[in-house]
Short mmCIF file of C-alpha atoms and ligand atoms in Angstrom, two decimals:
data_model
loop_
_atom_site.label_atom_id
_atom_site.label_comp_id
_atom_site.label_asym_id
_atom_site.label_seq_id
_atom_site.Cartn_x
_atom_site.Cartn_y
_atom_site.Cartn_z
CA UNK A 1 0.00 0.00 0.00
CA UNK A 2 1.24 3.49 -0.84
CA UNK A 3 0.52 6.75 1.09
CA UNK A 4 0.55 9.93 -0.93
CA UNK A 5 0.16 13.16 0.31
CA UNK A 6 -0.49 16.74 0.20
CA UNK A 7 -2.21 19.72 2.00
CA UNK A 8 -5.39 19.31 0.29
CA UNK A 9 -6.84 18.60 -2.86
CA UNK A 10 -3.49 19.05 -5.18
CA UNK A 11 -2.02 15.54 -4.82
CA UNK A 12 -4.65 14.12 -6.62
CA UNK A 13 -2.76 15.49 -9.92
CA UNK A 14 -0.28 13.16 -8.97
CA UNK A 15 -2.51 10.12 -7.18
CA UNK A 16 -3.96 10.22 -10.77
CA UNK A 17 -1.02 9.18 -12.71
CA UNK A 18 -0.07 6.92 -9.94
CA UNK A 19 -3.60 4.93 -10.47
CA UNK A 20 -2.85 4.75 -14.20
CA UNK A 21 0.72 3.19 -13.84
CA UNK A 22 0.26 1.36 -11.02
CA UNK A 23 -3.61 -0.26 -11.31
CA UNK A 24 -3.20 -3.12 -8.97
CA UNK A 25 -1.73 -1.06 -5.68
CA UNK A 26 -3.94 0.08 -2.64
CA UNK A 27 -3.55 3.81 -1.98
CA UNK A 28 -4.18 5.98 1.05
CA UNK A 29 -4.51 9.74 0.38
CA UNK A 30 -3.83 11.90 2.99
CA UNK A 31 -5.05 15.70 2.85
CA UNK A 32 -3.85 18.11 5.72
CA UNK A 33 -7.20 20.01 5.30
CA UNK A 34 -6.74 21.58 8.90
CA UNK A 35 -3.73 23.34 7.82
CA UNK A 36 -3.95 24.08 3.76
CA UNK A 37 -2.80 26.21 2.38
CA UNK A 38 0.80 25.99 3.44
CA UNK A 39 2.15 28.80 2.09
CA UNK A 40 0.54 31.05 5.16
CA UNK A 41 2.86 28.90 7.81
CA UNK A 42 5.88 28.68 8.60
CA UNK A 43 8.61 25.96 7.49
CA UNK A 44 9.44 24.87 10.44
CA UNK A 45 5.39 24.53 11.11
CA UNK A 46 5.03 22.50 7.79
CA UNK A 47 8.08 20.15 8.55
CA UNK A 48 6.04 19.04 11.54
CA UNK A 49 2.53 18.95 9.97
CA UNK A 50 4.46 16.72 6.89
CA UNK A 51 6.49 14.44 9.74
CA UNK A 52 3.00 13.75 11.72
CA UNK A 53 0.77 12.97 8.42
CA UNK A 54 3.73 10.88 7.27
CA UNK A 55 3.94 8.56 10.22
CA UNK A 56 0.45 8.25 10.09
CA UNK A 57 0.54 6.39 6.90
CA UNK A 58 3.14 3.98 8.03
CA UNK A 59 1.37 3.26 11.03
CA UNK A 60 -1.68 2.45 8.48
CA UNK A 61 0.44 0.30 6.74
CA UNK A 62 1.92 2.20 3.77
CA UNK A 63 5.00 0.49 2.41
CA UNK A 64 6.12 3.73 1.03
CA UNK A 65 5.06 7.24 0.49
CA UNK A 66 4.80 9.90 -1.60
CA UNK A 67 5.00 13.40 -1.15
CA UNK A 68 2.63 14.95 -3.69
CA UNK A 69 3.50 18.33 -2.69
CA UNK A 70 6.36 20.40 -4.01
CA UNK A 71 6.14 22.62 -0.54
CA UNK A 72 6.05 19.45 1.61
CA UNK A 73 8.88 18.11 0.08
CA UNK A 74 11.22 21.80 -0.40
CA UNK A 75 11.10 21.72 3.37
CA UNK A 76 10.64 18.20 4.55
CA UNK A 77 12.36 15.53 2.40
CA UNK A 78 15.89 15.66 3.44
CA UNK A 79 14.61 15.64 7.17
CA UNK A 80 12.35 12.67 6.80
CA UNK A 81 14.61 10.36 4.55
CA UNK A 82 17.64 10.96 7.37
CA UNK A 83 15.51 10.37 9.94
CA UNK A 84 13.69 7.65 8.43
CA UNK A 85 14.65 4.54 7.07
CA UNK A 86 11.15 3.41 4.41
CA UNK A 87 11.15 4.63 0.90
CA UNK A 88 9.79 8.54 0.88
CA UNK A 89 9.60 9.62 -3.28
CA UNK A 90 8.82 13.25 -3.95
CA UNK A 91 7.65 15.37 -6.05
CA UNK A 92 9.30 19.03 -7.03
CA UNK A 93 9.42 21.69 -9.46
CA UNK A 94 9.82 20.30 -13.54
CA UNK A 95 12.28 22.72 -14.07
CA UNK A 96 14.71 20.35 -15.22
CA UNK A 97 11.96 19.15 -17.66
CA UNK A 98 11.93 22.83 -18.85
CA UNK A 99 15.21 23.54 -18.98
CA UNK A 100 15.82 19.97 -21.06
CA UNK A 101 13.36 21.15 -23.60
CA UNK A 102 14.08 24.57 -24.32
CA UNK A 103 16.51 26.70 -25.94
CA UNK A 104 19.10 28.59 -24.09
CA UNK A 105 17.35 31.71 -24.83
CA UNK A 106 14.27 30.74 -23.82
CA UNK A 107 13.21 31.93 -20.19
CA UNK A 108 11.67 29.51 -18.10
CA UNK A 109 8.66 30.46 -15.31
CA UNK A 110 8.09 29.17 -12.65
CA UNK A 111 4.77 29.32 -10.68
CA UNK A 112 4.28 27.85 -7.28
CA UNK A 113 3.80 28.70 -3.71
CA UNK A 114 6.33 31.24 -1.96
CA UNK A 115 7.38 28.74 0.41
CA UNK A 116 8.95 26.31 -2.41
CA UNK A 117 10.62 29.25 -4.66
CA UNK A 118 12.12 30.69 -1.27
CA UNK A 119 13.56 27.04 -0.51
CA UNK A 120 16.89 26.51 -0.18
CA UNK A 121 16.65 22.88 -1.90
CA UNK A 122 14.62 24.53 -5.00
CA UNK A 123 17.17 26.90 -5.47
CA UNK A 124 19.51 24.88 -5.10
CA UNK A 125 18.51 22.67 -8.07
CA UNK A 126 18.18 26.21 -10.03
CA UNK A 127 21.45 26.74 -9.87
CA UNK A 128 22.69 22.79 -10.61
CA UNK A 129 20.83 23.80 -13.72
CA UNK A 130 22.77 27.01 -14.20
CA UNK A 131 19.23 28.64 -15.19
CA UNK A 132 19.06 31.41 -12.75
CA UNK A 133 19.86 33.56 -15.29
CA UNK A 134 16.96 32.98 -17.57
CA UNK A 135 14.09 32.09 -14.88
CA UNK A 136 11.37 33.35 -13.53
CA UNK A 137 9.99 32.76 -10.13
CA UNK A 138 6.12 33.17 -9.54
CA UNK A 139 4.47 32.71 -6.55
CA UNK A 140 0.79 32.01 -7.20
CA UNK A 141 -0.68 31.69 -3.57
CA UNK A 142 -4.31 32.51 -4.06
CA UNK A 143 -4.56 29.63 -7.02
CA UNK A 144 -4.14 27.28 -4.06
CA UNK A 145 -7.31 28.71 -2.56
CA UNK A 146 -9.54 28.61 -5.66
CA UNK A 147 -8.69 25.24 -6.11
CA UNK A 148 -9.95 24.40 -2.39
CA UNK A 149 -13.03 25.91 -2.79
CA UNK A 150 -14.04 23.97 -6.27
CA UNK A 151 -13.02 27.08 -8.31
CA UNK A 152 -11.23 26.00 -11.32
CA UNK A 153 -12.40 28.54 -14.20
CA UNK A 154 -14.63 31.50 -14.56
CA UNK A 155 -13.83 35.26 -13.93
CA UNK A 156 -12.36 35.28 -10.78
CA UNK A 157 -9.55 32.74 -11.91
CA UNK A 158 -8.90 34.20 -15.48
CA UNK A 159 -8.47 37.55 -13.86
CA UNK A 160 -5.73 36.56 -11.47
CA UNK A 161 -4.01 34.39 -14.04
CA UNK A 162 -4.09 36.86 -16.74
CA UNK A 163 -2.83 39.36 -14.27
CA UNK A 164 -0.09 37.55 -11.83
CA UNK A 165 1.61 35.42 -15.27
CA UNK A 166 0.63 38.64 -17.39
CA UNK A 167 3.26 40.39 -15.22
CA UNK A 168 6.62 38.31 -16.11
CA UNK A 169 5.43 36.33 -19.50
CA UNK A 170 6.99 37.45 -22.56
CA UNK A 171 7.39 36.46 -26.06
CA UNK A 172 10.35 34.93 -24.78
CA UNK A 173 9.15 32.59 -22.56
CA UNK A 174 8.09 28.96 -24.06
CA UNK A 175 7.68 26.82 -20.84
CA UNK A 176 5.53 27.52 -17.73
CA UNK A 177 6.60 24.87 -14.26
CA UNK A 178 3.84 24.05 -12.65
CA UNK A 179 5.78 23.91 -9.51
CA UNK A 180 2.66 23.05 -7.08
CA UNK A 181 0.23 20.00 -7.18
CA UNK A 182 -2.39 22.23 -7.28
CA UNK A 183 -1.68 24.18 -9.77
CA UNK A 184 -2.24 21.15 -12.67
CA UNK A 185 -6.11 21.35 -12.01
CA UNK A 186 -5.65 25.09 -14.24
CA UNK A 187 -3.24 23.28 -17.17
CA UNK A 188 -5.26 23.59 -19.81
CA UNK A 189 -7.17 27.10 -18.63
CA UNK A 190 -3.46 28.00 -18.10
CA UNK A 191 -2.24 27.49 -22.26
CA UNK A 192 -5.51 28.70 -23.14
CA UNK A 193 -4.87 32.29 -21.84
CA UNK A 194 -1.18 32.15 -22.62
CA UNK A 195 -0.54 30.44 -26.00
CA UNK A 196 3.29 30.67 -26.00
CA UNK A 197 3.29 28.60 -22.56
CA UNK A 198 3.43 24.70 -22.40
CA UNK A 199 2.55 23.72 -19.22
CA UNK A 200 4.87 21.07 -17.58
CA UNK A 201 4.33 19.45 -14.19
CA UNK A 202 6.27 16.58 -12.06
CA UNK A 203 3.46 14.61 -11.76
CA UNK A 204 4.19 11.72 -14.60
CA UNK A 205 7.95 12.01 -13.45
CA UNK A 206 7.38 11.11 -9.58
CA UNK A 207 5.18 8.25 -10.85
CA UNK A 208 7.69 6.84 -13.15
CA UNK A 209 9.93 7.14 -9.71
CA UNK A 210 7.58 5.41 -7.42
CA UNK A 211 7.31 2.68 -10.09
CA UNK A 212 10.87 2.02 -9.96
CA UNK A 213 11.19 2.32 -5.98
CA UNK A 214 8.74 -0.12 -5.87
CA UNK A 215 10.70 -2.91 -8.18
CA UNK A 216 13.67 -2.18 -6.87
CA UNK A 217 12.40 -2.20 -3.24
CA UNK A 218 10.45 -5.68 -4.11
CA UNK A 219 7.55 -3.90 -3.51
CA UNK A 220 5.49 -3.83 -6.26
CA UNK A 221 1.99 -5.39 -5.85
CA UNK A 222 -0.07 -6.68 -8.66
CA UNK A 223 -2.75 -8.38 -6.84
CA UNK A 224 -4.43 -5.92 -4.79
CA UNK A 225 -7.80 -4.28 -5.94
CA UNK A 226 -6.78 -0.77 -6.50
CA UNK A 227 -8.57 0.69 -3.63
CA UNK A 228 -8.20 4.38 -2.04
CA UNK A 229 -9.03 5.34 1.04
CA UNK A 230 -8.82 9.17 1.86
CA UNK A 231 -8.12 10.97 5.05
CA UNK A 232 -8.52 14.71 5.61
CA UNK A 233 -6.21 15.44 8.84
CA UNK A 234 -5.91 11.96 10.35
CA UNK A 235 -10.06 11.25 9.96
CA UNK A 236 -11.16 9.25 7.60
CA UNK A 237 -13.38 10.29 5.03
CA UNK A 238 -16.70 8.95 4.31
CA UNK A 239 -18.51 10.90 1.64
CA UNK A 240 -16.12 10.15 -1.18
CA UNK A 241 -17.79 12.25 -3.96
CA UNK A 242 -15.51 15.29 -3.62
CA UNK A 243 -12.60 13.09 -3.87
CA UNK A 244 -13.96 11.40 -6.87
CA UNK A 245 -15.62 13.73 -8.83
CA UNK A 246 -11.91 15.65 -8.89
CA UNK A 247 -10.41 12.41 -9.65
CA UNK A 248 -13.25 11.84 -12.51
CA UNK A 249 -12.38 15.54 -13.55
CA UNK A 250 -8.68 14.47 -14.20
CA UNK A 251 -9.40 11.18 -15.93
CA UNK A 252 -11.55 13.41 -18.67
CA UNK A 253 -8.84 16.21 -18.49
N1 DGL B 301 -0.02 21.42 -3.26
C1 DGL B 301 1.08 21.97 -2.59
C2 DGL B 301 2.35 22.06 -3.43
O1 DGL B 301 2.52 21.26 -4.35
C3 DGL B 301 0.92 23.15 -1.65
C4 DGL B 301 -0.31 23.96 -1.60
C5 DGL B 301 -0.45 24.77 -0.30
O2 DGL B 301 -0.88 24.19 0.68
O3 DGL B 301 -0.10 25.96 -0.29
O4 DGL B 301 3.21 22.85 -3.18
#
C-alpha cells in the first residue's frame, strides 16, 4: 500500500497518474485540510505537519510514500529520509523538464507557492541547472485557494491568471513549471490564456519514480484491488464524492 500526500486537494494530480501506472496497488490519500494552504505557515510549522501525516501512513500500513506536494517536500524531504529509514519519493518543481526542452534563450517560469521558490533545496537545483539567469519565479498563492473551494475557471480565476503570469510572460518565454500539485487542475485554462506557454508538471515524473522504488524495493503489488481510502487530517473520510468527482475531472482532463 502506498501513502501519498499533500495539504489538500493538489495531490490528486499526482494520485492520478499513480492509479494509471500502477492499477493493482492500494492507496491511502492523505489531505492536511486543517492546515492548507501551506504557504501562510511557517517551514518549520510544515516540517512538523508533513512528519505527523507521514507517520500516520506507516502506522496504516503504507509500504512507502509519496509526497505529492512540491512545498512538503522543499522543506521536509531531506529531514524525513535521514531520519527515516522506508522509501519517501517526492515530487518538485519540472524545471529540469523545462530547462531539457528549451533553448538557451528561452526563459523559463516558474509558478508555485512562496514557500517552495524561497527554498533553499529549489534553489539549489536552479542553480545545478545554471538557469538562474533565464528564470522566472512566480508565486501564485491565491490559485491554491480557488482550487480548495471547487473554483477552477470563470472570472475570478482568469483575472488573477491573466494578471499575476501577465506580469513576467513574454514572447520569450516557451515553458511555464507548474511547480505546485495544485496548480495542474488550471493546465489547460493555463495554455488557453497564454498560448506561448506549455505547461509542464512533475506529476508523470514522480510516478515513473515510485514505479521504480517499488521494483527495486520488491515492492510492487499486482494483486491488490486498486482501492483508495482518503483521510482529511488523520479522519477518515466517508462521503467520497468530492474526492472522486476531482479524480473523474482528471481522468476526462
Ligand atoms: N499542493 C502543494 C504544493 O505542491 C501546496 C499547496 C499549499 O498548501 O499551499 O506545493
Amino acid at each position: 500500500m502506498i501513502g501519498v500526500f499533500d495539504s489538500g486537494i493538489g495531490g490528486l494530480t499526482l494520485l492520478h497518474e499513480l492509479t494509471r501506472l500502477l492499477p493493482h496497488e492500494d492507496f491511502i490519500y492523505f489531505a492536511d485540510t486543517d492546515h492548507v494552504p501551506y504557504s501562510y505557515h511557517h517551514p518549520e510549522e510544515i516540517r512538523i505537519f508533513v512528519e505527523n501525516a507521514v507517520l500516520f501512513l506507516r502506522e496504516k500500513g503504507c509500504d512507502a510514500i509519496v509526497l505529492a506536494c512540491n512545498t512538503a517536500t522543499n522543506v521536509a524531504v531531506e529531514y524525513l529520509r535521514s531520519k527515516y529509514d522506508f522509501p519517501i519519493i517526492a515530487i518538485q518543481p519540472a524545471v529540469k523538464v523545462a530547462a531539457d526542452h528549451s533553448e538557451d534563450h528561452n526563459r523559463i517560469l516558474t509558478c508555485a507557492t512562496p514557500v517552495t521558490l524561497k527554498s533553499e533545496r529549489y534553489n539549489n537545483l536552479v542553480k545545478t541547472l545554471g538557469i538562474e539567469n533565464r528564470l522566472d519565479n512566480l508565486p501564485l498563492p491565491k490559485l491554491v485557494e480557488f482550487a480548495e473551494k471547487g473554483i477552477f475557471e470563470g472570472p475570478e480565476v482568469e483575472e488573477y491568471l491573466r494578471t499575476e503570469i501577465g506580469k513576467l510572460n513574454s514572447a520569450d518565454h516557451h515553458f511555464i513549471v507548474l511547480g505546485c500539485t495544485h496548480f495542474t487542475f488550471y493546465e489547460k485554462l493555463i495554455e488557453k490564456l497564454f498560448p506561448n506557454l506549455e505547461a509542464v508538471d512533475g506529476n508523470e515524473g514522480t510516478a515513473r519514480q515510485v514505479k521504480r522504488i517499488l521494483e527495486k524495493e520488491n515492492l510492487l503489488k499486482v494483486s491488490r484491488s486498486g482501492y483508495i481510502t482518503f483521510y482529511e487530517s488523520g479522519r477518515k473520510v466517508k462521503y467520497l464524492d468530492k474526492y472522486r468527482n476531482l479524480l473523474a475531472k482528471l481522468r476526462l482532463s
